[in-house]
mmCIF file of C-alpha atoms and ligand atoms in Angstrom:
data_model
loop_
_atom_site.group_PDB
_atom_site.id
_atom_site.type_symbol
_atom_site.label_atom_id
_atom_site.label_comp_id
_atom_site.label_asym_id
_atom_site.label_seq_id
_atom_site.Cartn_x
_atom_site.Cartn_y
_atom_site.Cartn_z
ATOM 1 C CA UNK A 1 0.000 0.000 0.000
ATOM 2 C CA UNK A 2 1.119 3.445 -0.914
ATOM 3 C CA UNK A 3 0.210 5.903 1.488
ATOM 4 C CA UNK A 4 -0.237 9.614 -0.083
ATOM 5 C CA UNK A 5 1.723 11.169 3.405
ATOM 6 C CA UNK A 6 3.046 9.265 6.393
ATOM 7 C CA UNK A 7 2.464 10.774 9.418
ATOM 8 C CA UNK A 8 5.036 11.662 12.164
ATOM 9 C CA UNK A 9 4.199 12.002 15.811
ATOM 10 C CA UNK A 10 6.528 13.128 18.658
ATOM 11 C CA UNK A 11 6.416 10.478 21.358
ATOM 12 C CA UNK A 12 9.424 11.221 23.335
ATOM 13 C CA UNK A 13 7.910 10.837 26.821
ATOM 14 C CA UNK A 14 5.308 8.312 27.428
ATOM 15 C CA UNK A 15 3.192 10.435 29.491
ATOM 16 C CA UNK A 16 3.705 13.976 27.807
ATOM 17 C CA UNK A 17 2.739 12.412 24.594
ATOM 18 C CA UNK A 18 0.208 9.917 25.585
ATOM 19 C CA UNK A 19 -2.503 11.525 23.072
ATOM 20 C CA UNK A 20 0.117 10.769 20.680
ATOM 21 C CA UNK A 21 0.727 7.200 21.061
ATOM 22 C CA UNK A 22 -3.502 6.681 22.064
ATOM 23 C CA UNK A 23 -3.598 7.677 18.062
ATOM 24 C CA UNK A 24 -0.543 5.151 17.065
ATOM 25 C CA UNK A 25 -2.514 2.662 18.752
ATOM 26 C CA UNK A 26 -5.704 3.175 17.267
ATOM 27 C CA UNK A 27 -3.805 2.905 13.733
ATOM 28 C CA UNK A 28 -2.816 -0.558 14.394
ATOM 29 C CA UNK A 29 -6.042 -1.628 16.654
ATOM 30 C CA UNK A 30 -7.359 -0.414 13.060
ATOM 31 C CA UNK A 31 -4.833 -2.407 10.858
ATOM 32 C CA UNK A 32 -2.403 -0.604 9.894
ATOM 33 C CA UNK A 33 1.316 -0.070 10.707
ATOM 34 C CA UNK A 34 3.150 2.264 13.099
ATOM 35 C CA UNK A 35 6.756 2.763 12.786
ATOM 36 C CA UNK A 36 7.785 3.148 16.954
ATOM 37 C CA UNK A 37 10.998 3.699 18.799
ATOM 38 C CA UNK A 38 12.309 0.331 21.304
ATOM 39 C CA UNK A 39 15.722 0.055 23.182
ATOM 40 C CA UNK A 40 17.561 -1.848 20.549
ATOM 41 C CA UNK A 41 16.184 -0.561 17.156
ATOM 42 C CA UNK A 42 12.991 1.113 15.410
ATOM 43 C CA UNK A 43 10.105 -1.411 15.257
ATOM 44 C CA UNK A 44 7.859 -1.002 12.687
ATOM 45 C CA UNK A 45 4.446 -2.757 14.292
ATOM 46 C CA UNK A 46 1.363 -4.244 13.455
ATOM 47 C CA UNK A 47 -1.358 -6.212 15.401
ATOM 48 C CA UNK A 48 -0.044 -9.626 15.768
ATOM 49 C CA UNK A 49 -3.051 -11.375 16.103
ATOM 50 C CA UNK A 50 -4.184 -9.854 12.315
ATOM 51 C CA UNK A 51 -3.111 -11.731 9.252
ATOM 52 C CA UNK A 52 -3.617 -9.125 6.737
ATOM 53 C CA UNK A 53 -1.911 -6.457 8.866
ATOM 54 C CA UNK A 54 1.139 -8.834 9.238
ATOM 55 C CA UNK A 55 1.390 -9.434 5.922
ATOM 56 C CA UNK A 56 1.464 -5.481 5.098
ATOM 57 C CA UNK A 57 4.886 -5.219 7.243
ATOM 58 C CA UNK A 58 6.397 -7.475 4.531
ATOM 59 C CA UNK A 59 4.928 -5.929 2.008
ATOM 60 C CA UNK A 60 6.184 -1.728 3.474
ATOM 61 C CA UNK A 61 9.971 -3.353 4.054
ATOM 62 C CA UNK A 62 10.382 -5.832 1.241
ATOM 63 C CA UNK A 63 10.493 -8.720 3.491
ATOM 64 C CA UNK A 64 10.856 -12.476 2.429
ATOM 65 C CA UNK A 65 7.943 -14.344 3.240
ATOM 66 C CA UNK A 66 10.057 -16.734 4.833
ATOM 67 C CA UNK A 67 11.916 -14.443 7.682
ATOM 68 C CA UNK A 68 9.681 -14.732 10.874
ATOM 69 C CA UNK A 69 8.862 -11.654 13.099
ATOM 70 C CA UNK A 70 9.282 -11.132 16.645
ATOM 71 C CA UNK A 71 6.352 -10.487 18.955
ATOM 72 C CA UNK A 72 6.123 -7.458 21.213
ATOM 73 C CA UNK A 73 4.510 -7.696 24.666
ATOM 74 C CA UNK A 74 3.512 -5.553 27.866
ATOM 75 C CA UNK A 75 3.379 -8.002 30.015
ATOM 76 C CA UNK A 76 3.791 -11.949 31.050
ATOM 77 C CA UNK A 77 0.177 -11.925 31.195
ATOM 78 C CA UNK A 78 0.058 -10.665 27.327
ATOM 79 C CA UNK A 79 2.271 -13.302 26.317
ATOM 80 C CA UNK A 80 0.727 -16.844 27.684
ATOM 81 C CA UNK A 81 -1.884 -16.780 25.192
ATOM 82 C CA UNK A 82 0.544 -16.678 22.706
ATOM 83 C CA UNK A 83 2.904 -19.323 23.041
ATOM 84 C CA UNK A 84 2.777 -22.960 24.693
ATOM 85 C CA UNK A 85 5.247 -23.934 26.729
ATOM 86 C CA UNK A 86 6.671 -21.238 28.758
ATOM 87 C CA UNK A 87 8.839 -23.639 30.797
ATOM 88 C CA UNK A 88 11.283 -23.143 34.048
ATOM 89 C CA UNK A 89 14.291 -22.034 31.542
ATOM 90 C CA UNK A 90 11.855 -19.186 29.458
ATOM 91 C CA UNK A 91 10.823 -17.919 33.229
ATOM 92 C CA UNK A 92 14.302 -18.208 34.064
ATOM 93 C CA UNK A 93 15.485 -16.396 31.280
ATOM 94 C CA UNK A 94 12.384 -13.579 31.754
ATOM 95 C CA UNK A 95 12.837 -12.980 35.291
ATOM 96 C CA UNK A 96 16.830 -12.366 34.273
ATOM 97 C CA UNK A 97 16.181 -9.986 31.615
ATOM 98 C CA UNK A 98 12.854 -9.110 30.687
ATOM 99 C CA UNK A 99 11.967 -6.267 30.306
ATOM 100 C CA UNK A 100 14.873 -6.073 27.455
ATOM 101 C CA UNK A 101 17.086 -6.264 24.819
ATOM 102 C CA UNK A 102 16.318 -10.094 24.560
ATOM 103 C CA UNK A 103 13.797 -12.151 22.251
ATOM 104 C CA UNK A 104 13.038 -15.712 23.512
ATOM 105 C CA UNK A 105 11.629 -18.540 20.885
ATOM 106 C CA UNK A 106 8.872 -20.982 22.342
ATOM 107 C CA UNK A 107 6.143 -23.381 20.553
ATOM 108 C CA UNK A 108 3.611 -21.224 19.143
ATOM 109 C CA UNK A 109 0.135 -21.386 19.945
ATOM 110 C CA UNK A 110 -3.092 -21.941 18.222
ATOM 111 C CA UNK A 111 -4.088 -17.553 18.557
ATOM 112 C CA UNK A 112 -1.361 -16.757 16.704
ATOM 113 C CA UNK A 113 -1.541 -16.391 12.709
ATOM 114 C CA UNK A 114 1.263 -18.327 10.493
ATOM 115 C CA UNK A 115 2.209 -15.747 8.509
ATOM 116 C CA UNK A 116 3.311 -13.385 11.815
ATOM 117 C CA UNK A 117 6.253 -16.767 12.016
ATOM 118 C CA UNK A 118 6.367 -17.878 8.620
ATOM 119 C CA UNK A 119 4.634 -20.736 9.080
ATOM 120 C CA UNK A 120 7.661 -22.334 11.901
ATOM 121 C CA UNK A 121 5.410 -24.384 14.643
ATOM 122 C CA UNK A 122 7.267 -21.322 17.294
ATOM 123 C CA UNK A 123 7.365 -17.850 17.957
ATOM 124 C CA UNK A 124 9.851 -15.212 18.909
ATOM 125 C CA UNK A 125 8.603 -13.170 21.695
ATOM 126 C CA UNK A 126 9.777 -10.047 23.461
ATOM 127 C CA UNK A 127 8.846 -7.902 26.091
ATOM 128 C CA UNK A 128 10.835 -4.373 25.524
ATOM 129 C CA UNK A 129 12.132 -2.024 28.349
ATOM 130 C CA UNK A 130 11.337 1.049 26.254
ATOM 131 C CA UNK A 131 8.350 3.073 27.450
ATOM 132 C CA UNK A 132 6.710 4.792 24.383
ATOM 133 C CA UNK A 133 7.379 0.858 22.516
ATOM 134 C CA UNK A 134 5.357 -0.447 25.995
ATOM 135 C CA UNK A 135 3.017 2.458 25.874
ATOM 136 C CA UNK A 136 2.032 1.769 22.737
ATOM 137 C CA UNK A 137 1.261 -2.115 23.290
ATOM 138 C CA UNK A 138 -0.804 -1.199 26.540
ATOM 139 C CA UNK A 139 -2.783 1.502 24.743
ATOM 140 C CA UNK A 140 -3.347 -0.938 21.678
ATOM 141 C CA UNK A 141 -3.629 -3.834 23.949
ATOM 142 C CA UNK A 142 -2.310 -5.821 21.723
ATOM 143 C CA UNK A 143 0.348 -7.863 21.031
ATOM 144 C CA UNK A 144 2.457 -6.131 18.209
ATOM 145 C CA UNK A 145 4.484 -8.019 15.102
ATOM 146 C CA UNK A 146 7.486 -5.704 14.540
ATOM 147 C CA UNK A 147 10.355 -6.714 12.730
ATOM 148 C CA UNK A 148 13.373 -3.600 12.415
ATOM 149 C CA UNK A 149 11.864 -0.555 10.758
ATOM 150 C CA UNK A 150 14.135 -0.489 7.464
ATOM 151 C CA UNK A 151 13.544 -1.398 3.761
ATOM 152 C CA UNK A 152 14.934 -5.103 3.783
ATOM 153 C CA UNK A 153 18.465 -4.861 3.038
ATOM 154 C CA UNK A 154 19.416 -1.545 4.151
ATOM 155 C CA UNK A 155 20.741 -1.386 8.039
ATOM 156 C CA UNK A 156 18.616 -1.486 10.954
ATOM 157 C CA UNK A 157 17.394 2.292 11.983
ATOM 158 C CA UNK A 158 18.701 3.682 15.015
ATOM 159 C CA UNK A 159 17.129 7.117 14.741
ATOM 160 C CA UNK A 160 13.833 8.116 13.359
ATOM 161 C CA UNK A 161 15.244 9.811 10.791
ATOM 162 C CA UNK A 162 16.736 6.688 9.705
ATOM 163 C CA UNK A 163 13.172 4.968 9.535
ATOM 164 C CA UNK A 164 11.651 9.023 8.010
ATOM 165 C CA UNK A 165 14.252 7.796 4.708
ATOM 166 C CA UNK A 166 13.218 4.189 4.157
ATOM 167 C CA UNK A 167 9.362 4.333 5.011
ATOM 168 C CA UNK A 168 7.655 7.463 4.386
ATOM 169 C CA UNK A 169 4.759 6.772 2.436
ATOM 170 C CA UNK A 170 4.899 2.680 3.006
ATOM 171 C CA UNK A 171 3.527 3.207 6.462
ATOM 172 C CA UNK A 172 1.251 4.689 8.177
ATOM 173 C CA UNK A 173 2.574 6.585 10.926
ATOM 174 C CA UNK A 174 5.723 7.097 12.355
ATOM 175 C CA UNK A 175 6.630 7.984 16.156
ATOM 176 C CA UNK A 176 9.670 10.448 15.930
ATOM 177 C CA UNK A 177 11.116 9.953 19.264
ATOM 178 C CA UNK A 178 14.750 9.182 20.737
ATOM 179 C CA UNK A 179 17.755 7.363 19.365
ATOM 180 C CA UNK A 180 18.195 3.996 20.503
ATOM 181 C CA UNK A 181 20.438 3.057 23.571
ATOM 182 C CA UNK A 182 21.368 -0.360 22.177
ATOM 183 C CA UNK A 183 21.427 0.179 18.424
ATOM 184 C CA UNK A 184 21.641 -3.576 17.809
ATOM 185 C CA UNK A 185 18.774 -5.957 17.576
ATOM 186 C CA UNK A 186 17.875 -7.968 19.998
ATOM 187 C CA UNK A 187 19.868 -10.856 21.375
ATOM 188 C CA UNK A 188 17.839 -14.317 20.033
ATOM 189 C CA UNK A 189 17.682 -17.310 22.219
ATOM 190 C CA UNK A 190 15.420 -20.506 21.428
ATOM 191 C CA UNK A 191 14.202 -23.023 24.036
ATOM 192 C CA UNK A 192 12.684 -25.147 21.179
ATOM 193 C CA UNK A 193 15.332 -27.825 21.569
ATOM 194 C CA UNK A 194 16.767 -29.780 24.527
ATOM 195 C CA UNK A 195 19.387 -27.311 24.889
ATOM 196 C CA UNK A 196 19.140 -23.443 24.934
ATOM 197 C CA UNK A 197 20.600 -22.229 21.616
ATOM 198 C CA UNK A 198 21.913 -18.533 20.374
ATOM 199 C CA UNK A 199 20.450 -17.527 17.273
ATOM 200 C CA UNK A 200 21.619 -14.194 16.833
ATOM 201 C CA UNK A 201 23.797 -12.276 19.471
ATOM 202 C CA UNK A 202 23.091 -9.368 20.917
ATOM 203 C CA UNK A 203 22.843 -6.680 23.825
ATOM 204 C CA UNK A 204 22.186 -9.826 26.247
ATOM 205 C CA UNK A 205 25.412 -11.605 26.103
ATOM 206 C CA UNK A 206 26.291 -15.177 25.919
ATOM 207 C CA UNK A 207 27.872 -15.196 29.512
ATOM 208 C CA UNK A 208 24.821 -13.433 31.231
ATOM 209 C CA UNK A 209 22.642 -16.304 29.484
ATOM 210 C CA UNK A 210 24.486 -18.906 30.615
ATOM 211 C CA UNK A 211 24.759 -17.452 34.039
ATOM 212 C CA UNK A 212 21.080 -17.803 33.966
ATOM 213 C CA UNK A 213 20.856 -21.612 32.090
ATOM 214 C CA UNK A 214 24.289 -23.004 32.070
ATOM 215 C CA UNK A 215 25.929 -24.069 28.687
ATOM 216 C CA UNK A 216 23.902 -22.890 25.714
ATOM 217 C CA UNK A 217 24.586 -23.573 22.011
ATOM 218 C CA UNK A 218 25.748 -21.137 19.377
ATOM 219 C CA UNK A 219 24.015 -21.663 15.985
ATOM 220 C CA UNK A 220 25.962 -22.001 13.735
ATOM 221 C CA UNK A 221 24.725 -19.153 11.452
ATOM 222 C CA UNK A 222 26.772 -17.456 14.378
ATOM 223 C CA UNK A 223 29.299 -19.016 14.898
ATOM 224 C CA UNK A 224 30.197 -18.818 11.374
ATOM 225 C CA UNK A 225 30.551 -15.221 10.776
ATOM 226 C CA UNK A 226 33.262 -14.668 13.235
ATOM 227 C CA UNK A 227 35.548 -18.504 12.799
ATOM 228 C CA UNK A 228 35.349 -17.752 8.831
ATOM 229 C CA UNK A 229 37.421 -14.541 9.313
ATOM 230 C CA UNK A 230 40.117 -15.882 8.271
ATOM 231 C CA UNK A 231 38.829 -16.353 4.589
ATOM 232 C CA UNK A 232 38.993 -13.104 2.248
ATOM 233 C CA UNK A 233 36.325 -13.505 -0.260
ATOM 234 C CA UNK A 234 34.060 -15.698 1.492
ATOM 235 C CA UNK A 235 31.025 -16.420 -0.208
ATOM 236 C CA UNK A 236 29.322 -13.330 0.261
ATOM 237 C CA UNK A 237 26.769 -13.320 -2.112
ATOM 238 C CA UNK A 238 24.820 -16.230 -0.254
ATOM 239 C CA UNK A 239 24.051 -13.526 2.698
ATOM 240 C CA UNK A 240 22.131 -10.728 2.200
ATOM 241 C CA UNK A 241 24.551 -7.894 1.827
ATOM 242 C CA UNK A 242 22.338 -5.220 4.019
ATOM 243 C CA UNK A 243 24.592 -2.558 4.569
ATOM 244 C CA UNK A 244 25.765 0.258 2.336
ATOM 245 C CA UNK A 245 25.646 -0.015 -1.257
ATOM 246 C CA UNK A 246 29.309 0.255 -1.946
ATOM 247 C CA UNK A 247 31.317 -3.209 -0.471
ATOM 248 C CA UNK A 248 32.708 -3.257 3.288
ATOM 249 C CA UNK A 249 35.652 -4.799 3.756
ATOM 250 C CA UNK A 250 36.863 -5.957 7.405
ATOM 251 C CA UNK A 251 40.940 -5.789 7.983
ATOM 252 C CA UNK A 252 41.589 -8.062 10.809
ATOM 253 C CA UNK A 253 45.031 -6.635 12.475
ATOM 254 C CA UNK A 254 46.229 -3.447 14.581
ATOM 255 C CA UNK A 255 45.563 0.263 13.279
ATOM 256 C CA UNK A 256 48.926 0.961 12.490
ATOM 257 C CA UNK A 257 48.564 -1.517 9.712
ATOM 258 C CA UNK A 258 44.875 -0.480 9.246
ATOM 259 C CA UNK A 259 46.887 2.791 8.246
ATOM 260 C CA UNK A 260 49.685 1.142 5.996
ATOM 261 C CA UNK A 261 46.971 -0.864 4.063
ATOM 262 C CA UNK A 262 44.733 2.145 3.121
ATOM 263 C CA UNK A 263 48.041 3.787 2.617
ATOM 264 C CA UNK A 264 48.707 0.690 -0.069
ATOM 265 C CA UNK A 265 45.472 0.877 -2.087
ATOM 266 C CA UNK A 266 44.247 4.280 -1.540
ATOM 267 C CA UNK A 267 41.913 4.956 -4.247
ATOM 268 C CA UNK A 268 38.910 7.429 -5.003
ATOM 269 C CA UNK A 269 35.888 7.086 -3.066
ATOM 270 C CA UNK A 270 37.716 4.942 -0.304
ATOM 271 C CA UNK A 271 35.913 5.475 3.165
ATOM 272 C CA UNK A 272 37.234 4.224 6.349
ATOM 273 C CA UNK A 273 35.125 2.997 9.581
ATOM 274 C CA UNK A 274 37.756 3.152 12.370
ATOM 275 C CA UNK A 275 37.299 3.675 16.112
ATOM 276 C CA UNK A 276 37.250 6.960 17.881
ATOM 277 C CA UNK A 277 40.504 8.890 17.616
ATOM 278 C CA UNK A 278 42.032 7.057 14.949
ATOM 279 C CA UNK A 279 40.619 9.273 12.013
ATOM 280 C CA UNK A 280 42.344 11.993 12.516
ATOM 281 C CA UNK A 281 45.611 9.659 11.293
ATOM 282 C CA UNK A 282 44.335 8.632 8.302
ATOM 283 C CA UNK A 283 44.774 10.381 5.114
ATOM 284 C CA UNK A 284 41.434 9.309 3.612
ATOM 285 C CA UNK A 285 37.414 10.083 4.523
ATOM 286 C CA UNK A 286 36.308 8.462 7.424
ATOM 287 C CA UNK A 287 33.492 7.138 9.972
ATOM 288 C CA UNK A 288 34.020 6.699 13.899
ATOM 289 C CA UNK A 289 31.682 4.319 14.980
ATOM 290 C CA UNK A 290 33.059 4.573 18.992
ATOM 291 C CA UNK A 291 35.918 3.285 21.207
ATOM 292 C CA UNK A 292 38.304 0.793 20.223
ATOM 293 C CA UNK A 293 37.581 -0.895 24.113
ATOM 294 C CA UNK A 294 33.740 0.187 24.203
ATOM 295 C CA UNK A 295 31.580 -2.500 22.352
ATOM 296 C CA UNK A 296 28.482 -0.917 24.213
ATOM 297 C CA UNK A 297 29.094 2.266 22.104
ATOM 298 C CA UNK A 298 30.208 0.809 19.191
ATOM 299 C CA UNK A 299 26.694 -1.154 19.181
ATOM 300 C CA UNK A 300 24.856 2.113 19.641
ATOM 301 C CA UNK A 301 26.694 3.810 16.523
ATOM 302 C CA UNK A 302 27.698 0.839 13.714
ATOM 303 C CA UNK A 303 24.441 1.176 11.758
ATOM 304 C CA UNK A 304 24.214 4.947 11.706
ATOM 305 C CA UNK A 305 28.024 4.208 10.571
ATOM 306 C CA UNK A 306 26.647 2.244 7.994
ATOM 307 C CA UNK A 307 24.429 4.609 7.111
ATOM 308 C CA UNK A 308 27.049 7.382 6.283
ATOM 309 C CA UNK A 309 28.983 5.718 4.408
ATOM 310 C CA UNK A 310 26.569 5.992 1.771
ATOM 311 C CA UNK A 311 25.691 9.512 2.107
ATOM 312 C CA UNK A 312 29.830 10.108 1.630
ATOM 313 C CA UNK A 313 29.257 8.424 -1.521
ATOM 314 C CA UNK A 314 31.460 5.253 -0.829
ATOM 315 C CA UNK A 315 32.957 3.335 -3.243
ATOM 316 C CA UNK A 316 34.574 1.360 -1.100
ATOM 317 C CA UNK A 317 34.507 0.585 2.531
ATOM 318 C CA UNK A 318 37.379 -0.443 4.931
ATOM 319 C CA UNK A 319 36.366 -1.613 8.839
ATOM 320 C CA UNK A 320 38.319 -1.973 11.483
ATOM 321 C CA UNK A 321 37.778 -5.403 13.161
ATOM 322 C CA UNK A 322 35.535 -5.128 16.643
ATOM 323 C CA UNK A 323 36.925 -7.202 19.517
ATOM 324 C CA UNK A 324 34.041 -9.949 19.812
ATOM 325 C CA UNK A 325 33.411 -9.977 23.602
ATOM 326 C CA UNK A 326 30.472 -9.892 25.466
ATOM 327 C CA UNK A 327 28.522 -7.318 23.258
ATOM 328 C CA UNK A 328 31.476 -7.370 21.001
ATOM 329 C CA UNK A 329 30.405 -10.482 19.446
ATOM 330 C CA UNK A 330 26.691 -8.932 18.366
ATOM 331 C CA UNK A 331 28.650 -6.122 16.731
ATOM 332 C CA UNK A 332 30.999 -8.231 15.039
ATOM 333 C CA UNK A 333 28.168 -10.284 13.636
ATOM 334 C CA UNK A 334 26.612 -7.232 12.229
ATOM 335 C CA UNK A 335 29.558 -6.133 10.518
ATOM 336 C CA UNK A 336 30.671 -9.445 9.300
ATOM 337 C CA UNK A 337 27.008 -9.385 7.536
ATOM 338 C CA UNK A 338 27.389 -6.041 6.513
ATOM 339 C CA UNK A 339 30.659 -7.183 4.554
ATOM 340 C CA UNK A 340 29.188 -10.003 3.166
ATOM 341 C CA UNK A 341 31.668 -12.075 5.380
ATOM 342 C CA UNK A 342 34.627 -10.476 3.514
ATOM 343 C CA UNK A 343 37.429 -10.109 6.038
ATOM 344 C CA UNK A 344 41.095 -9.520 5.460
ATOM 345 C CA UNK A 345 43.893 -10.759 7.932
ATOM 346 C CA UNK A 346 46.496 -8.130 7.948
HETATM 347 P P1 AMP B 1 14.159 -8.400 12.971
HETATM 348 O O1 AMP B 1 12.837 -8.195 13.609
HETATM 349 O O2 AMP B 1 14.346 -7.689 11.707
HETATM 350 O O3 AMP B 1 15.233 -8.131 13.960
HETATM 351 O O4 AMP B 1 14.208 -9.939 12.641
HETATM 352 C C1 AMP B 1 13.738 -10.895 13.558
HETATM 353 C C2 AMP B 1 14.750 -11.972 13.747
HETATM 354 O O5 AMP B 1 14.234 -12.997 14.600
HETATM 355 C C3 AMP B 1 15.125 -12.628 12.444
HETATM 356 O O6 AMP B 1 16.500 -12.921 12.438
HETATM 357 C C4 AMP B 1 14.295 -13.887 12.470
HETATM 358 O O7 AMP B 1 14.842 -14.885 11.667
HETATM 359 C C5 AMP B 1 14.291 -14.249 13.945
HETATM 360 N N1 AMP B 1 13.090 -15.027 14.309
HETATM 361 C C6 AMP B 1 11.843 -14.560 14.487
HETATM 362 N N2 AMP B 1 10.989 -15.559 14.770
HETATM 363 C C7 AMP B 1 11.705 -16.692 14.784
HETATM 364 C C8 AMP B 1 11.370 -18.071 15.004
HETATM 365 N N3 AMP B 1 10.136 -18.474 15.276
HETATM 366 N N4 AMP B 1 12.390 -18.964 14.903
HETATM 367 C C9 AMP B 1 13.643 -18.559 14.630
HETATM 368 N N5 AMP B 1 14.009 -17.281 14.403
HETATM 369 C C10 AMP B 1 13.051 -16.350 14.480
HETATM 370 MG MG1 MG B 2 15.711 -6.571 10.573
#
């Protein structure tokens, strides 16, 4: 659907602007979609429990059919009618970090549409810390489907100007509100299996999960993207490449031959991404996207990082390689993706 204007709401305090977010919620009580503001990225949300509003959010980002979206709750109490099985480890795991930057997998139940998980027999579920995103659910009262607010491909907004450049007129209404704290998305764990297993990394580490469950499993879809590093031109083009449009390229090594390398192939349109403080040494455009030893901040800043690199008309991108511990690892994921897997060992 094409809308003529999309319209953009403040919503930067959940009680200031409750009128505000009373109208987002009547847009998706009605069926349609609301673009909204979380603690890891921009949502954009429908009702979960409507089929044809679900299937508009793949429609407004480009989605495959086949990439499941995560549920939003208020509340425990909002969930259980949702999912079956919500077992001793999901508690566990919801008393630990809930509400928060983490999305927990369970059996889906019988209330829930197909198309919201692409037709899997589970659900990804998530009960935000944000207050407009929790505002909104309790004024819908509703669960909401919200996958990251982007066109499919491009990186996930952090700012909603970000979500303002990929989805005016595809949506409905957009809440302009803060940037997001995390910046990532959320850290995916399923408790489908016999053992807990990381699906995607995030602002919830793998130590604070297992301090909670005790050994989980890495997917390997993980697991992957950092042990391949060690292969320059992986085989990128099986991954999405959803980051800038001109190629990223990870060197693996220390900055001083970070420096020497661009130094080496310098060429027009070359953009680096280095962490904070190192520009200034380089002899060539470049992106800061936060402290060498601060994977918190470089979380918050990568996709916005991403972003720019395109509006400096790229033509080619060199990273710096993120440490990958703790929230180190959900970074370097992202990157990894973002460069098709295409890392160079200095
Ligand atoms: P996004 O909302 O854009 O962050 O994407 C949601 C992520 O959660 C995607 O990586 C999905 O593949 C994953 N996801 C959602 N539901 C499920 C599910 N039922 N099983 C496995 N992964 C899921
Ligand atoms: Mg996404």
């Amino acid at each position: 659907m094409i809308f003529i204007k999309t319209v953009v709401l403040d919503a930067f305090d959940a009680k200031k602007d409750i009128e505000n977010i009373r109208l987002a919620a009547e847009v998706i009580k009605n069926g349609g979609l609301v673009a909204f503001p979380t603690e890891t990225v921009y949502g954009l949300g429908a009702n979960a429990l409507d089929e044809s509003a679900v299937k508009e959010i793949f429609v407004a980002k480009g989605r495959p059919q086949d990439n499941p979206l995560i549920v939003h709750v208020d509340s425990i109490e909002m969930m259980m009618p949702l999912v079956c099985g919500f077992d001793k480890r999901a508690k566990a795991l919801a008393d630990a970090f809930w509400p928060g930057p983490l999305t927990i997998i369970m059996k889906r139940s019988e209330r829930v549409p197909n198309v919201v998980s692409a037709g899997l027999e589970t659900l990804a579920i998530r009960l935000p810390s944000d207050e407009i995103a929790r505002a909104l659910i309790t004024e819908a009262g509703l669960p909401i489907a919200a996958p990251s607010a982007n066109l499919s491909g491009s990186p996930s907004p952090t700012c909603a100007q970000h979500v303002v450049k990929d989805l005016s007129v595809r949506v409905e209404m957009i809440l302009n509100s803060h940037s997001c704290s995390v910046g990532v998305e959320s850290t995916v764990i399923s408790l489908v299996g016999e053992k807990p297993r990381l699906l995607r990394p995030g602002f919830v580490t793998v130590e604070e999960l297992e301090s909670v469950l005790g050994e989980i499993e890495i997917d390997k879809a993980v697991f992957n993207s950092i042990a391949n590093d060690a292969v320059v031109n992986a085989p990128g083009m099986k991954y999405k490449h959803y980051a800038p449009k001109a190629p990223v390229k990870i060197l693996k090594g220390s900055f001083e031959a970070f420096k020497e390398y661009l130094e080496k192939n310098k060429c027009d349109g070359m953009v680096a991404m280095c962490f904070s403080g190192e520009g200034c040494e380089l002899s060539v455009p470049f992106i800061e996207f936060g402290a060498e030893d601060n994977s918190k901040e470089q979380a918050t800043r990568l996709f916005d990082a991403l972003r720019q690199v395109d509006e400096m008309s790229a033509k080619i991108v060199y990273a710096r390689c993120p440490n990958q511990n703790g929230v180190g690892l959900a970074v370097t994921n992202r990157l990894f993706k973002a460069a098709g897997f295409e890392v160079i060992k200095l």
